[in-house]
Structures are given as structure tokens and as C-alpha cells.
mmCIF file with all atom_site columns, C-alpha atoms in Angstrom:
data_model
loop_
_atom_site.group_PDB
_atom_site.id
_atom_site.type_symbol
_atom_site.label_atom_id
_atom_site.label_alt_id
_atom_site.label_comp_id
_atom_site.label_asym_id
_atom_site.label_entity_id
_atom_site.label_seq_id
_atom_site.pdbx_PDB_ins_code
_atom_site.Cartn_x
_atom_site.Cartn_y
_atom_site.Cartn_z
_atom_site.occupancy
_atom_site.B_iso_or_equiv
_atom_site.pdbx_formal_charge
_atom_site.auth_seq_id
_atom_site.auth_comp_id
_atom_site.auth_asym_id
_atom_site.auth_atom_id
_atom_site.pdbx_PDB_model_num
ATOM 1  C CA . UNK A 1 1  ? 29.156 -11.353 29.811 1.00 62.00 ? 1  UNK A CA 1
ATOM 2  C CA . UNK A 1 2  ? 31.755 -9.002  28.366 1.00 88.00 ? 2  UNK A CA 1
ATOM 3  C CA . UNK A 1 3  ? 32.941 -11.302 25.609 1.00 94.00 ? 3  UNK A CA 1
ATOM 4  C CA . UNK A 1 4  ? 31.217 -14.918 25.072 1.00 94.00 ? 4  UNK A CA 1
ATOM 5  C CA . UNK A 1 5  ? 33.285 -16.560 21.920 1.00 93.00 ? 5  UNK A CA 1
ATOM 6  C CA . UNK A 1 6  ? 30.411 -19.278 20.725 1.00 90.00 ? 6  UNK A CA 1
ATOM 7  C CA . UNK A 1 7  ? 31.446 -22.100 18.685 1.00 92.00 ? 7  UNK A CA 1
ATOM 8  C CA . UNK A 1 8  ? 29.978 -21.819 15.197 1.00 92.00 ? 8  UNK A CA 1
ATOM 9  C CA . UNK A 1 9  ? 29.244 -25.850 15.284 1.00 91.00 ? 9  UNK A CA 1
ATOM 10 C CA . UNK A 1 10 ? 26.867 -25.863 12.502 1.00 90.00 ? 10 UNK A CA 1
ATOM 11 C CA . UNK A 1 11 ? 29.713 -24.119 10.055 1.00 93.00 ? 11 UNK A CA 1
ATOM 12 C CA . UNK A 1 12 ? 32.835 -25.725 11.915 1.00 91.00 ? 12 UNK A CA 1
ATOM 13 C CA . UNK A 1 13 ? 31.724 -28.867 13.865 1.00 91.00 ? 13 UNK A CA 1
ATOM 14 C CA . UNK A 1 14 ? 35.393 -29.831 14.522 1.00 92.00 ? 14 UNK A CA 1
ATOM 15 C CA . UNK A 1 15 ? 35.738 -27.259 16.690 1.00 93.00 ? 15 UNK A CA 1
ATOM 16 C CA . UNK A 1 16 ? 36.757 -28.159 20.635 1.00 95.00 ? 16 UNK A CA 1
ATOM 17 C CA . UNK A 1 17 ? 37.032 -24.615 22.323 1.00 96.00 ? 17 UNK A CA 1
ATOM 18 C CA . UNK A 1 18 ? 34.357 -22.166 23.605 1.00 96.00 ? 18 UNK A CA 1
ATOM 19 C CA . UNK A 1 19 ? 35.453 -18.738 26.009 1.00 97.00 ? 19 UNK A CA 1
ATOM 20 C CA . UNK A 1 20 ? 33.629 -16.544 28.013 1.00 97.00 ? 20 UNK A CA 1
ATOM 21 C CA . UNK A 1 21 ? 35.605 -13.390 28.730 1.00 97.00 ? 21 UNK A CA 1
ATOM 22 C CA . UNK A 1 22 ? 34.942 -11.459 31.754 1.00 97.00 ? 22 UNK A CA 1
ATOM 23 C CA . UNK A 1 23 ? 36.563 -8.068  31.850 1.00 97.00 ? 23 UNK A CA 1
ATOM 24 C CA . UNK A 1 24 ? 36.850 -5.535  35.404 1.00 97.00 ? 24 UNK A CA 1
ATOM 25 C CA . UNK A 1 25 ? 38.442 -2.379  35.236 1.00 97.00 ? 25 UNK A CA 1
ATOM 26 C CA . UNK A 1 26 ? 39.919 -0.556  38.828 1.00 97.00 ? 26 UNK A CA 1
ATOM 27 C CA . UNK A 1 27 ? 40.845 3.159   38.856 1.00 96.00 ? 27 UNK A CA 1
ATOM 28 C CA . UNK A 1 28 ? 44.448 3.454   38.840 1.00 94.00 ? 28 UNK A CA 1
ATOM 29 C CA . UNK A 1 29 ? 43.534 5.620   42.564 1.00 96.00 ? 29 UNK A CA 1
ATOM 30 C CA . UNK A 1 30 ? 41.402 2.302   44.088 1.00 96.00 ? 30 UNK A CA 1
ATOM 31 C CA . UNK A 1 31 ? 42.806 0.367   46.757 1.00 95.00 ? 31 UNK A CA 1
ATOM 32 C CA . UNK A 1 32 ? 44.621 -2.507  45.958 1.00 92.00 ? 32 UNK A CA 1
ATOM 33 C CA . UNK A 1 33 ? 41.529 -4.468  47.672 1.00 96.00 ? 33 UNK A CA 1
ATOM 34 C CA . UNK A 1 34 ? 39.772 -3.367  45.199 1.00 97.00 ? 34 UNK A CA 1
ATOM 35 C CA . UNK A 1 35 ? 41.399 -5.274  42.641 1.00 97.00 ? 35 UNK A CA 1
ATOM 36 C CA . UNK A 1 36 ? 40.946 -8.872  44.305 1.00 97.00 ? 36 UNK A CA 1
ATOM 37 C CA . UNK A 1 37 ? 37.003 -7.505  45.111 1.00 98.00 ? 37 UNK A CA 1
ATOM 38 C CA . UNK A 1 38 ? 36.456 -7.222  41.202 1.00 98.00 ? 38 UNK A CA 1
ATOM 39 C CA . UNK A 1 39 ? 38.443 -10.372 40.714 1.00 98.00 ? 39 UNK A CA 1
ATOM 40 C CA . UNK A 1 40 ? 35.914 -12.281 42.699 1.00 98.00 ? 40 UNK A CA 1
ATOM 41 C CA . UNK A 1 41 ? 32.811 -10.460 40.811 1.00 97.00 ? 41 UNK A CA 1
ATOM 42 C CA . UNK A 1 42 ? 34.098 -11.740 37.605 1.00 97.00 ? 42 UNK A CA 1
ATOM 43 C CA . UNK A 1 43 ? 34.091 -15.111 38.744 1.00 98.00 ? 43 UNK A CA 1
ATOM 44 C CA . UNK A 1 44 ? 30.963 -15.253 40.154 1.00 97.00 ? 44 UNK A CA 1
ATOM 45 C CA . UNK A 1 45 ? 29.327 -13.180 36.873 1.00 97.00 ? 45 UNK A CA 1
ATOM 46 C CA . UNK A 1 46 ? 31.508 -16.213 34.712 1.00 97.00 ? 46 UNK A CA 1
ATOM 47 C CA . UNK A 1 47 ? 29.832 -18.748 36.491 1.00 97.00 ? 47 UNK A CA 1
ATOM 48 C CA . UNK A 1 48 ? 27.189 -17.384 36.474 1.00 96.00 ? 48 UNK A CA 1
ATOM 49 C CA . UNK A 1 49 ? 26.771 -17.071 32.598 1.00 96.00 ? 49 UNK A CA 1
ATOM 50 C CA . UNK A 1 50 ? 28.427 -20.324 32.062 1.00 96.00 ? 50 UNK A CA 1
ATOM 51 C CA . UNK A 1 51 ? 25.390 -21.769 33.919 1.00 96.00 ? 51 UNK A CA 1
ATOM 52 C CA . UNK A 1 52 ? 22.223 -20.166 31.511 1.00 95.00 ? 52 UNK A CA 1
ATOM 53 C CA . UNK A 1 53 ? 21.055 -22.517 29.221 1.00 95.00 ? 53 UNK A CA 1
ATOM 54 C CA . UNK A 1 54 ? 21.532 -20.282 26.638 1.00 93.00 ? 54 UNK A CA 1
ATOM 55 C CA . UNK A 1 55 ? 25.191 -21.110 27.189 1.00 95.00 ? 55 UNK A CA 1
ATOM 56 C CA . UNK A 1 56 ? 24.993 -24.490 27.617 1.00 94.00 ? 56 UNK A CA 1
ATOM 57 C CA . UNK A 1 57 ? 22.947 -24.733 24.697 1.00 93.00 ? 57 UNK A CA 1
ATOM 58 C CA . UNK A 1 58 ? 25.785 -22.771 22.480 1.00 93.00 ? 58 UNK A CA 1
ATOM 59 C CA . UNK A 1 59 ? 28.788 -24.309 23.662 1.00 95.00 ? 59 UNK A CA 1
ATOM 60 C CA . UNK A 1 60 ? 27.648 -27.803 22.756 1.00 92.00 ? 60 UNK A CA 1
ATOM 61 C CA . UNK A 1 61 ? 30.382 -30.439 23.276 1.00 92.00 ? 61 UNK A CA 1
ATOM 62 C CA . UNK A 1 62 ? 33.200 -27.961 23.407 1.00 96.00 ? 62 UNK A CA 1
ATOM 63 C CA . UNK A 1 63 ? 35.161 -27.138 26.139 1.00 97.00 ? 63 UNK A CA 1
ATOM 64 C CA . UNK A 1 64 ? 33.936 -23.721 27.956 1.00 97.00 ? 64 UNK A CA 1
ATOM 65 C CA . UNK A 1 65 ? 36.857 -21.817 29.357 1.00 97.00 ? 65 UNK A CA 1
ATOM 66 C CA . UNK A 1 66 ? 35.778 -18.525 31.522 1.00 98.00 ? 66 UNK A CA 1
ATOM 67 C CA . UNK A 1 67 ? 38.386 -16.596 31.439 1.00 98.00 ? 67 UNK A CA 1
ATOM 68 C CA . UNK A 1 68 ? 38.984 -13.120 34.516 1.00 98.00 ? 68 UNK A CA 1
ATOM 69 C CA . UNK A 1 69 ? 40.951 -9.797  33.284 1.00 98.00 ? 69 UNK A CA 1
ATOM 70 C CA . UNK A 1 70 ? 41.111 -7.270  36.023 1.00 98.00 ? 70 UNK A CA 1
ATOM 71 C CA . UNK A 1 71 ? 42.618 -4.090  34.993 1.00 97.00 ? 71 UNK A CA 1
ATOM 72 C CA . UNK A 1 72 ? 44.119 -1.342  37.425 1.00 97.00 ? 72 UNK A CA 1
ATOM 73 C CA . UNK A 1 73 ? 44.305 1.817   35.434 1.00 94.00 ? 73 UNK A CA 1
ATOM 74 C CA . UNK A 1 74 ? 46.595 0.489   32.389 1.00 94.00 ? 74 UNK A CA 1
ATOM 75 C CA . UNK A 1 75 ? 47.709 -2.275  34.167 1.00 96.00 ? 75 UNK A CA 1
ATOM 76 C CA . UNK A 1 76 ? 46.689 -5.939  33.978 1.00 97.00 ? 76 UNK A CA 1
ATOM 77 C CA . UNK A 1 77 ? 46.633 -7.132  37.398 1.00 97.00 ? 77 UNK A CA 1
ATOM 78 C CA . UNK A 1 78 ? 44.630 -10.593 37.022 1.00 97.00 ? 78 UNK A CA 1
ATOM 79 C CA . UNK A 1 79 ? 44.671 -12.682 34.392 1.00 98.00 ? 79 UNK A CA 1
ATOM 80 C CA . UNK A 1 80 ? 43.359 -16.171 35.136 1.00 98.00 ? 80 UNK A CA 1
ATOM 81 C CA . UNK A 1 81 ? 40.951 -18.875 33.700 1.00 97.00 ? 81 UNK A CA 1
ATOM 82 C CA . UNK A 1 82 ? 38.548 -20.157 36.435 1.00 95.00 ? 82 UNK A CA 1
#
């Protein structure tokens, strides 16, 4: 996982939100296909994470929101929770 924001529960128990952060980066010269190809890796990789125990053990009784950035170059070209 790029970025996996884990409720501190134990310090802040009130808390209701968890992320994971997947992050895909596409030369600025790759094929437009290329973007939705990454998109689809991140989701897959998000899931994936979101289903270790490891996760499911941090998250607790928050909500887990997995969250797909695809950059093209400098350019944000997805942006989407999943």
C-alpha cells in the first residue's frame, strides 16, 4: 500500500475514518490506455490490502475508505474512492 492512514483507537477511540491510499504514476508519453490499466491495478492492490488481516485488525470499527490516484506526468487523471 502506498499510504495506509490507521486509526490510532487506543489514543483516539472516537475516531470513525480509516484510508488506504493507492498511488499510480503514467509517463506523460504512455498511452492514454495506460492510464485506465493502472487505474484498475490500484483497485485490485486496494482490495487487496483492505483484505489482510493486518488491516482488518487496524481499522477496527472504523470505516475503511481505499482511495485510487492515477497520475499522467503532472496531471491527475483519476481520482476516485472504490
Amino acid at each position: 500500500v502506498d499510504i495506509f492512514l490507521c486509526p490510532l483507537l487506543d489514543i483516539f477511540p472516537d475516531m470513525v475514518h480509516s484510508y488506504i491510499i493507492e498511488l499510480k504514476y503514467a509517463k506523460y508519453k504512455d498511452p492514454e490506455s495506460r492510464v485506465e490499466e493502472l487505474r484498475r491495478e490500484a483497485v485490485e492492490q486496494a482490495n487487496r490490502y483492505a483484505d489482510t488481516d493486518t488491516v482488518k485488525r487496524a481499522v477496527g470499527n472504523t470505516r475503511l475508505h481505499k482511495i485510487v490516484v492515477v497520475y499522467k506526468g503532472m496531471e491527475m487523471r483519476v481520482c476516485e474512492e472504490v
